[in-house]
CSV table of C-alpha atoms in Angstrom, one decimal:
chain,number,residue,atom,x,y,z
A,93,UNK,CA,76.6,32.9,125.6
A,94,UNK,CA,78.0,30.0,127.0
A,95,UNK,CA,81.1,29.8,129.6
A,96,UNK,CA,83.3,27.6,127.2
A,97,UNK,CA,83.2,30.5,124.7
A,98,UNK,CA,83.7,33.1,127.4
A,99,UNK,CA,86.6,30.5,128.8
A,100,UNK,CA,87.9,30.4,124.9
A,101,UNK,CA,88.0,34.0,124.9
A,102,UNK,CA,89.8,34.7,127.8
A,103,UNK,CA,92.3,32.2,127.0
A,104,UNK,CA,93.0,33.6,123.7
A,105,UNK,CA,93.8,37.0,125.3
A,106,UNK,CA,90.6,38.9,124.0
A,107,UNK,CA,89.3,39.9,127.2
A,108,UNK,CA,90.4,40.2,131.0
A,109,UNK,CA,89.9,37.5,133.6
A,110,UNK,CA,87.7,40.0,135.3
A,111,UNK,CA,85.8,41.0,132.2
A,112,UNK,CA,85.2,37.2,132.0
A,113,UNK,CA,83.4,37.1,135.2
A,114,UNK,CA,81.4,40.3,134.4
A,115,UNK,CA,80.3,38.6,131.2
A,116,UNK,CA,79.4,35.5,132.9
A,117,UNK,CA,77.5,37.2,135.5
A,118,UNK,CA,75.6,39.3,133.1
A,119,UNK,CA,74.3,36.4,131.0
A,120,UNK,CA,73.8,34.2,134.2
A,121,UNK,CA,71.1,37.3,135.3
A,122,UNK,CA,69.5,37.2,131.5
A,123,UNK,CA,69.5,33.7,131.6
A,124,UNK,CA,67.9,33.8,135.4
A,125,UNK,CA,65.3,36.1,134.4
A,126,UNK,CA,62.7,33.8,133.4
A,127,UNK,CA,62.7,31.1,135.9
A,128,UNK,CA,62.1,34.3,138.6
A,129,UNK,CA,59.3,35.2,136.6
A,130,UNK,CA,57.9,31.6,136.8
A,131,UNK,CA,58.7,31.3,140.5
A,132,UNK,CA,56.5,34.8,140.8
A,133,UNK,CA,54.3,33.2,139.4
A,134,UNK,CA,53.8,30.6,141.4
A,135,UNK,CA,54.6,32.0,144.7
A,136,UNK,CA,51.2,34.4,143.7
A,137,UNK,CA,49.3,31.3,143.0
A,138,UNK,CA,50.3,29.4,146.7
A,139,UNK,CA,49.4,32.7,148.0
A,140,UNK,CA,46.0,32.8,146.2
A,141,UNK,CA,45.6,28.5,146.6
A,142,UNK,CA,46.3,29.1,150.8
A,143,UNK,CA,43.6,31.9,151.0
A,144,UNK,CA,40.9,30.0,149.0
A,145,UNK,CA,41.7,27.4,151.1
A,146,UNK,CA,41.3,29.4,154.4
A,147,UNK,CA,37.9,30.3,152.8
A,148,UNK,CA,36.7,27.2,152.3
A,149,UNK,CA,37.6,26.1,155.4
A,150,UNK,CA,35.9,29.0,157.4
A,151,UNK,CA,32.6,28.4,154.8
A,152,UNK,CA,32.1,25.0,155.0
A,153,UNK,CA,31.7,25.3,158.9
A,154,UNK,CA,30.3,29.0,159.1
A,155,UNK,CA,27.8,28.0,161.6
A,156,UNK,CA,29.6,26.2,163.8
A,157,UNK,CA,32.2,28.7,164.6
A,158,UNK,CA,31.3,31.6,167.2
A,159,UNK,CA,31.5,35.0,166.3
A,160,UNK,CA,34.4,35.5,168.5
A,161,UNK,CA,36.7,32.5,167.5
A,162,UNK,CA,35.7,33.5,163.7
A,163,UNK,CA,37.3,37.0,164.2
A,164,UNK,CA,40.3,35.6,166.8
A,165,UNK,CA,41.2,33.4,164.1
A,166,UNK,CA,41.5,36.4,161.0
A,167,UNK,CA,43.1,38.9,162.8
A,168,UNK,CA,46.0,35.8,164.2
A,169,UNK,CA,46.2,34.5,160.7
A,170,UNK,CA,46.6,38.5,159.4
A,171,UNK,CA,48.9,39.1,162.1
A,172,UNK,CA,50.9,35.4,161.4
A,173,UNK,CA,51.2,36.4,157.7
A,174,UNK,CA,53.1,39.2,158.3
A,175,UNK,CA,55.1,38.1,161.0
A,176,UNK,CA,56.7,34.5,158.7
A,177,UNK,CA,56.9,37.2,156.2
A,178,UNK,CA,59.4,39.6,158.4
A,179,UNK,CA,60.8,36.5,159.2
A,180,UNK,CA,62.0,35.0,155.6
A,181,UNK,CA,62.0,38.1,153.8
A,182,UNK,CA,65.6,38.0,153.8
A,183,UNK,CA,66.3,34.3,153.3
A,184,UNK,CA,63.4,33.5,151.1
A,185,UNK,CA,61.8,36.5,149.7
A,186,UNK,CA,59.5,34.5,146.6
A,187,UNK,CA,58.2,32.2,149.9
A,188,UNK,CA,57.5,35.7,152.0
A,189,UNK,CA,55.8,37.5,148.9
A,190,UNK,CA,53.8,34.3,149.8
A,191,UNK,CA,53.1,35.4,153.3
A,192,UNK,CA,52.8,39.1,152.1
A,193,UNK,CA,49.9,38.4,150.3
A,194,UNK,CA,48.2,36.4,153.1
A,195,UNK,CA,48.1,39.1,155.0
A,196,UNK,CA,46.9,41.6,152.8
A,197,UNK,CA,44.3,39.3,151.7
A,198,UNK,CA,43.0,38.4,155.3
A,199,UNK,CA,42.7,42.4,155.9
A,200,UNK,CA,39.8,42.1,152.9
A,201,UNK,CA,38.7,38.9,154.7
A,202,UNK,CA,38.7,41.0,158.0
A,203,UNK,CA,36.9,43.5,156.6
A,204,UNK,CA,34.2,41.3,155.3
A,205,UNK,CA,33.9,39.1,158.8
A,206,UNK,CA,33.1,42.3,160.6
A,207,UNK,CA,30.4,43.3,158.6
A,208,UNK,CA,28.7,39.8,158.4
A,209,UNK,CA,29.1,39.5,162.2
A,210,UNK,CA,27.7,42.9,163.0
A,211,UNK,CA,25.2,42.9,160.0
A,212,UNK,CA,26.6,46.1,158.3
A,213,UNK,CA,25.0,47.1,155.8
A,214,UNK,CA,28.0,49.5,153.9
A,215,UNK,CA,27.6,49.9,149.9
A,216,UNK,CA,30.7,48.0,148.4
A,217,UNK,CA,32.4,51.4,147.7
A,218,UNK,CA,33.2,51.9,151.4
A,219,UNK,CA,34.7,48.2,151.9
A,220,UNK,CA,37.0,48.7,148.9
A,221,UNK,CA,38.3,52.6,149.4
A,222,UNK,CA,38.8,50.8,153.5
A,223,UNK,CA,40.5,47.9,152.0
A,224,UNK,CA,42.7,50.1,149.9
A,225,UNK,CA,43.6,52.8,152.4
A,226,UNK,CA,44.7,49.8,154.4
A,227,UNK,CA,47.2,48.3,151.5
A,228,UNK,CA,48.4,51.3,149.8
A,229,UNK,CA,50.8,52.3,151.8
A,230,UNK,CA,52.3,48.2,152.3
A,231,UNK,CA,54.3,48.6,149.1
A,232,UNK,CA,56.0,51.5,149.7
A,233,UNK,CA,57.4,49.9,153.0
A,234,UNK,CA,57.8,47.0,152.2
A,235,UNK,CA,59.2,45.1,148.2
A,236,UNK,CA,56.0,43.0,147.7
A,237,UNK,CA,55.3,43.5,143.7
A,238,UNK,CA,52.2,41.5,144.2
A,239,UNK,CA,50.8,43.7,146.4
A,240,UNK,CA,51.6,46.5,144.3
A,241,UNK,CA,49.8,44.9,141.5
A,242,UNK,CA,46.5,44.7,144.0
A,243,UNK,CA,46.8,47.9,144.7
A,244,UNK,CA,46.7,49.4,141.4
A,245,UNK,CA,44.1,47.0,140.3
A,246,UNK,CA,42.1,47.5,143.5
A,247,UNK,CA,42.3,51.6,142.6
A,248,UNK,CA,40.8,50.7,139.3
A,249,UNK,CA,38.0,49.0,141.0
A,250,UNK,CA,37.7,51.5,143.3
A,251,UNK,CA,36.6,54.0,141.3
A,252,UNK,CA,34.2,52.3,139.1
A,253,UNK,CA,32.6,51.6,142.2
A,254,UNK,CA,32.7,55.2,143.1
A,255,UNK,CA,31.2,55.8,139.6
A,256,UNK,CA,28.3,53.0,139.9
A,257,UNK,CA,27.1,53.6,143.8
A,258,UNK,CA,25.2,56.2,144.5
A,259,UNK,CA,24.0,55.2,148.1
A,260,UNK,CA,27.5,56.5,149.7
A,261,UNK,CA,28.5,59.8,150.5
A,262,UNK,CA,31.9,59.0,148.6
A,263,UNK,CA,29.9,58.6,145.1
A,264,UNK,CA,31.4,60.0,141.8
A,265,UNK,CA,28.1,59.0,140.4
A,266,UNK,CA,27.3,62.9,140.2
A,267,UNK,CA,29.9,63.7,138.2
A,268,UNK,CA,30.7,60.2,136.8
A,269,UNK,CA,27.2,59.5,135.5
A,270,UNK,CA,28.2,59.6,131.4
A,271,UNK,CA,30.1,56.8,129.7
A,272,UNK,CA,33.0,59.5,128.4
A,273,UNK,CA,33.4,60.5,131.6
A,274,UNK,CA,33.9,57.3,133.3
A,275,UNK,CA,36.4,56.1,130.5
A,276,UNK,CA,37.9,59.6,131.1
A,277,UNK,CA,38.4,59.0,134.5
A,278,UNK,CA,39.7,55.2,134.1
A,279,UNK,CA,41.9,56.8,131.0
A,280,UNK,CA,43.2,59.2,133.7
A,281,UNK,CA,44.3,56.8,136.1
A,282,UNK,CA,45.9,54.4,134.2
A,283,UNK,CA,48.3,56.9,132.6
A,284,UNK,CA,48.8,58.1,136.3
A,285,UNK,CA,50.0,54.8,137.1
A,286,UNK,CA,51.7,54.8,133.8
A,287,UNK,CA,54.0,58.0,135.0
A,288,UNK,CA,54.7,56.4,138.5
A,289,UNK,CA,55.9,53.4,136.6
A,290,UNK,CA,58.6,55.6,134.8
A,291,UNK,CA,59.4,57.4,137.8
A,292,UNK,CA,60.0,54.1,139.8
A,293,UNK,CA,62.3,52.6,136.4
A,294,UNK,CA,65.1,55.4,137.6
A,295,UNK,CA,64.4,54.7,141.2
A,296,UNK,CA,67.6,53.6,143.4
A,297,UNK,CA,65.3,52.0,146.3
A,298,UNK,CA,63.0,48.9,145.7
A,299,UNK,CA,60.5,50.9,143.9
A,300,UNK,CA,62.4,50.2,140.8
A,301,UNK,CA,61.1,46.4,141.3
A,302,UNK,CA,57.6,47.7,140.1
A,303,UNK,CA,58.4,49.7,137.3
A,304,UNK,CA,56.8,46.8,135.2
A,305,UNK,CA,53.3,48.1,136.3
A,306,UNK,CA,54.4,50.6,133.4
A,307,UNK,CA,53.9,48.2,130.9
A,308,UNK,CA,50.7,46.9,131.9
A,309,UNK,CA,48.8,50.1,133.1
A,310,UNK,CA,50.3,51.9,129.2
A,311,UNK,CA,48.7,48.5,127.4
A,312,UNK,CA,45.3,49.1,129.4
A,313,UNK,CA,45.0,53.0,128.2
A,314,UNK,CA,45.8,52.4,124.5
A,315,UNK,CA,43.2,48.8,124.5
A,316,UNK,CA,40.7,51.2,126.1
A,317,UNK,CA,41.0,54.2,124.1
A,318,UNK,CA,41.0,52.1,120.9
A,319,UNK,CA,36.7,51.8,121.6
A,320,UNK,CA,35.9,55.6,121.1
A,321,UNK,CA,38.5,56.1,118.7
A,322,UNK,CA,38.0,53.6,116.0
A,323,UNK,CA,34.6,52.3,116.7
A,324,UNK,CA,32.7,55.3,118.1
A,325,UNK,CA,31.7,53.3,121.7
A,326,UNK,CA,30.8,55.9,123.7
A,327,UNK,CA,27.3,56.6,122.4
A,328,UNK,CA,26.9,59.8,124.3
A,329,UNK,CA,29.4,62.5,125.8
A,330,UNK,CA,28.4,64.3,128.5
A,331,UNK,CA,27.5,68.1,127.8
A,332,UNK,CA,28.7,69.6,131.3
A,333,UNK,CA,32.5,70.2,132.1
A,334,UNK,CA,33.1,67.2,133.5
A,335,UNK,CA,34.9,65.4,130.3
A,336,UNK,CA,36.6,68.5,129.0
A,337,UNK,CA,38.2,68.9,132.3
A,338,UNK,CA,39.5,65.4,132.8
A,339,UNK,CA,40.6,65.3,129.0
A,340,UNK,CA,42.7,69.0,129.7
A,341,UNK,CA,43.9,66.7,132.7
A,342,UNK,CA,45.2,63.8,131.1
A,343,UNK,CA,48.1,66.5,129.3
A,344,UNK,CA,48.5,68.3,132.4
A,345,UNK,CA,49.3,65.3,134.0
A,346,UNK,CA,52.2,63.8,131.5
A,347,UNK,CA,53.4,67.8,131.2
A,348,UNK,CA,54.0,68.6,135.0
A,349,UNK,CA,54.9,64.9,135.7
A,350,UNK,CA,57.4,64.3,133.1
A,351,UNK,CA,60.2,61.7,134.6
A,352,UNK,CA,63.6,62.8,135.1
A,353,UNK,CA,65.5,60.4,132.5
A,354,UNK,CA,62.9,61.7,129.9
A,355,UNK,CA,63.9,64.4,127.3
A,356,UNK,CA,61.7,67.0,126.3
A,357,UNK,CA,62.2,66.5,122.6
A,358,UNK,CA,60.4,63.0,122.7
A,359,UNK,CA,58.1,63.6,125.9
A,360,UNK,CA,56.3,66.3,124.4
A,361,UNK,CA,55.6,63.7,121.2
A,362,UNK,CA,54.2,61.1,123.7
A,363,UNK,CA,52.1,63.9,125.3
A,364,UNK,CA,50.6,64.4,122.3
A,365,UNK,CA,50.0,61.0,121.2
A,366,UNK,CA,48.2,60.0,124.3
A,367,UNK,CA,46.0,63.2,125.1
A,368,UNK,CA,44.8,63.2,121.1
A,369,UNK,CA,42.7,59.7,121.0
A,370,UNK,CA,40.1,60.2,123.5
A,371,UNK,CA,38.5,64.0,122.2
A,372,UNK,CA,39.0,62.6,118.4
A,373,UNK,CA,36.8,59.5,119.5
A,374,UNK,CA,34.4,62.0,121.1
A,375,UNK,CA,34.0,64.3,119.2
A,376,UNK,CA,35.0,63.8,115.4
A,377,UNK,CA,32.5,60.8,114.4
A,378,UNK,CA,34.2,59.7,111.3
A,379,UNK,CA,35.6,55.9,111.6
A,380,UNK,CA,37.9,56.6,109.5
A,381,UNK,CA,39.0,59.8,110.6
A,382,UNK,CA,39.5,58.1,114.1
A,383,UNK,CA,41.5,55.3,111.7
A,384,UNK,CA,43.7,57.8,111.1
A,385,UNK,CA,44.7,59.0,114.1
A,386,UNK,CA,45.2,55.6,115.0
A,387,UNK,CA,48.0,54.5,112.6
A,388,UNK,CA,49.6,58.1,113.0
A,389,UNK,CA,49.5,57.3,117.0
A,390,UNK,CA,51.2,53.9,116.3
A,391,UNK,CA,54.0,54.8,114.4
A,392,UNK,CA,54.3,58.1,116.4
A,393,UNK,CA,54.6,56.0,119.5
A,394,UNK,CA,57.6,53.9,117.2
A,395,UNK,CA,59.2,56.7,116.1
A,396,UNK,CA,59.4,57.8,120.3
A,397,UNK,CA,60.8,54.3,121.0
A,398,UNK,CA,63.1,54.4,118.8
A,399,UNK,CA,64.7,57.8,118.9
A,400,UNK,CA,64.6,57.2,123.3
A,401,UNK,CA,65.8,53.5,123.5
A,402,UNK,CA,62.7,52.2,124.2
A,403,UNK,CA,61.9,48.6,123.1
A,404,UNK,CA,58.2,49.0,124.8
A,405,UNK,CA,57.2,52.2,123.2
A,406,UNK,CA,57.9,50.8,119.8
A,407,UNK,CA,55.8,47.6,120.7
A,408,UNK,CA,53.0,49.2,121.8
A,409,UNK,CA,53.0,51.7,118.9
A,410,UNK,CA,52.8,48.4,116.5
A,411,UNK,CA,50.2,47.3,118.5
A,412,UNK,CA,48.5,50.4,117.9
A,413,UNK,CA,49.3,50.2,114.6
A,414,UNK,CA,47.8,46.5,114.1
A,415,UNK,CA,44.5,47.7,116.0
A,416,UNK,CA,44.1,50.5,113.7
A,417,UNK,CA,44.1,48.1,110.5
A,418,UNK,CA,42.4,45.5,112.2
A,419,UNK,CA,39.7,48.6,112.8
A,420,UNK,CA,39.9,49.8,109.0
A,421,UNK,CA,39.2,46.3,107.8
A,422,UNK,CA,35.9,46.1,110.0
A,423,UNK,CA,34.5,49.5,109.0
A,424,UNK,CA,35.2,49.2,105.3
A,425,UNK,CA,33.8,45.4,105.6
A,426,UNK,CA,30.6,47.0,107.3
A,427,UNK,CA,30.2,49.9,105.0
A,428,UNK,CA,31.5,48.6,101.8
A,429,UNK,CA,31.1,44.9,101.8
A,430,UNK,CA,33.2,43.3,98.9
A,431,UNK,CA,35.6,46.1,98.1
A,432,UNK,CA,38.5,43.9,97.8
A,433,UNK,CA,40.6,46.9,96.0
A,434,UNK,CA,40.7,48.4,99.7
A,435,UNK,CA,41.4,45.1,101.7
A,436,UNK,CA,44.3,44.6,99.5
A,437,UNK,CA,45.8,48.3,99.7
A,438,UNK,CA,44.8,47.9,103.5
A,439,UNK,CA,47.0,44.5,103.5
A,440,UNK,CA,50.0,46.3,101.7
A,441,UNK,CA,49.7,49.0,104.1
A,442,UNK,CA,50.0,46.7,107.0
A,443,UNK,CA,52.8,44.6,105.1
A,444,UNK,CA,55.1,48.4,104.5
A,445,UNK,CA,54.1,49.0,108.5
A,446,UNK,CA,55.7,45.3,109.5
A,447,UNK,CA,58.9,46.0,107.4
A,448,UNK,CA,59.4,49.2,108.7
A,449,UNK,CA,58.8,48.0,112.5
A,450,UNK,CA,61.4,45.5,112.1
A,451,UNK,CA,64.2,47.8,110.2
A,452,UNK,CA,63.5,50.5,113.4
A,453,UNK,CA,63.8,47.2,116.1
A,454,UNK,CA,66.7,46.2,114.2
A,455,UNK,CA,68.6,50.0,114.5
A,456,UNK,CA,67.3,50.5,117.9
A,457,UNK,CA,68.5,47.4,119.3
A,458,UNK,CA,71.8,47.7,117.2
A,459,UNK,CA,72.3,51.1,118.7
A,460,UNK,CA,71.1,49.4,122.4
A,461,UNK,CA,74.6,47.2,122.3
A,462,UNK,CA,76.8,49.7,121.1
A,463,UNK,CA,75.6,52.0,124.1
A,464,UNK,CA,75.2,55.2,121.6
């Protein structure tokens, strides 16, 4: 809305001076939104330009620098990083996000110096779970939502690595040795990460800041459960405990960890419809039994969107939705090659699902405005 018409509305005695400036302001922020998104952007990629640059730098003259000046000069420029961020926070905080991730990234440069100078000769596992204990906790002090984004993607890397080495006393590899179990595991964590995400959305403090991380870590379960599911991936499933256990987990988890702002009478819906994808993809081998599940997962996931306000849940449930008919069009293409009967009742399917995703986006974001 523009501030003529909100000017033209005051002056024809439809709303308050002070409902005037509210409006303004709240259109201002929507209109805001995306230019802080870009300069987030951009701050992240200074940030990532200044320590590729500090990289070079130190490689091009590697041998030339004593051991002594090479650390002196990582732990100053970890220690400056934080200290221009403490400095501009307040003033400048997209610049000190800048600094912020300086000095996180010069802890994993840190890190890495020491065991080239003294010729360590640690498995990668033990750099990253030391890099991440020395990050995780950053966040939580201070707003950095960069830094929050490398710690979640550093615990995702942390524990395939735990999965993969076997030469450190921290290995997973005895447990995690199967495919279903590592995409268990990794299935696991996103939807933990999922569930902080909701917690932080109703958050007073700063912690609301990264509720986004929601979004993300929700898109990387469904695109990874959408393998076993539809297309059978996982050639083998591990015949110990070790998957039943982390798939009884995954409920557990959204049951006992159920936000505050959610209701029961939707929650339990989304439990279901995230616990069921993995053990149909392990166990019931029929494409298009897996199919199936898939579209009743997607508009499931819509129908929970809708009834709880949420835009997201009813995006991701079409993109479930999509994924499952892009998935029924491949196996009956593989199995039955020239069946154009079931491409076209696939196709009118898929053209009843887009109508009835935009009537529920219409009501939902009609009901959204009029606050019901």
């Amino acid at each position: 809305m523009k501030r003529k018409e909100i000017e033209q509305m005051q002056a024809a005695g439809l709303i308050t001076p002070e409902q005037a400036v509210a409006i303004a302001g709240h259109f201002q922020l929507h209109a805001n939104r995306g230019q802080q998104y870009v300069v987030r952007v951009m701050s992240a990629l200074a940030g990532a330009l200044i320590l590729g640059g500090i990289i070079m730098l130190i490689s091009a003259n590697w041998e030339l620098i004593p051991d002594v000046v090479k650390m002196s000069v990582a732990m100053l420029l970890l220690l400056g990083g934080w200290l221009v961020w403490l400095r501009m926070r307040g003033n400048h905080p997209y610049v000190a996000e800048v600094f912020a991730l300086i000095g996180g990234g010069m802890w994993l440069g840190c890190i890495a110096l020491y065991g080239q100078i003294f010729q360590l000769q640690n498995p990668f596992a033990e750099g990253c779970l030391l890099f991440f204990l020395g990050v995780v906790a950053i966040p939580f002090i201070v707003r950095s939502q960069v830094l929050m984004l490398v710690v979640a993607v550093t615990s995702c890397v942390l524990l395939g690595a735990l999965a993969d080495n076997r030469e450190t006393w921290l290995s997973l590899a005895e447990w995690l040795h199967d495919d279903s179990a590592i995409v268990a595991a990794m299935g696991l964590l996103f939807l933990l990460w999922w569930v902080l995400a909701e917690y932080w959305r109703g958050a007073k403090g700063f912690c609301r800041y990264y509720a986004w991380l929601g979004n993300l870590a929700l898109l990387s379960y469904l695109w990874m459960v959408q393998v076993p599911l539809f297309y059978q991936g996982v050639s083998t499933v591990e015949t110990g405990a070790v998957v039943p256990l982390l798939l009884v987990a995954i409920p557990v988890l959204l049951a006992v960890a159920r936000p505050r702002g959610h209701e029961w009478r939707y929650w339990w819906l989304v439990l279901l419809l995230l616990s069921l994808p993995l053990p149909v993809g392990y166990w019931c081998k029929a494409e298009l039994l897996g199919v199936l599940c898939g579209f009743g997962m997607g508009g499931g996931l819509m129908y929970a969107g809708s009834c709880a306000k949420r835009v997201d849940w009813v995006n991701f449930g079409a993109m479930v939705v999509l994924l499952a008919g892009i998935a029924l069009v491949a196996n009956v293409l593989d199995s039955l090659s020239g069946s154009g009967l079931v491409l076209i009742v696939a196709g009118l399917v898929m053209l009843g699902l887009v109508w009835l995703l935009e009537k529920q986006r219409r009501v939902l974001a009609k009901s959204i405005r009029e606050g019901k």
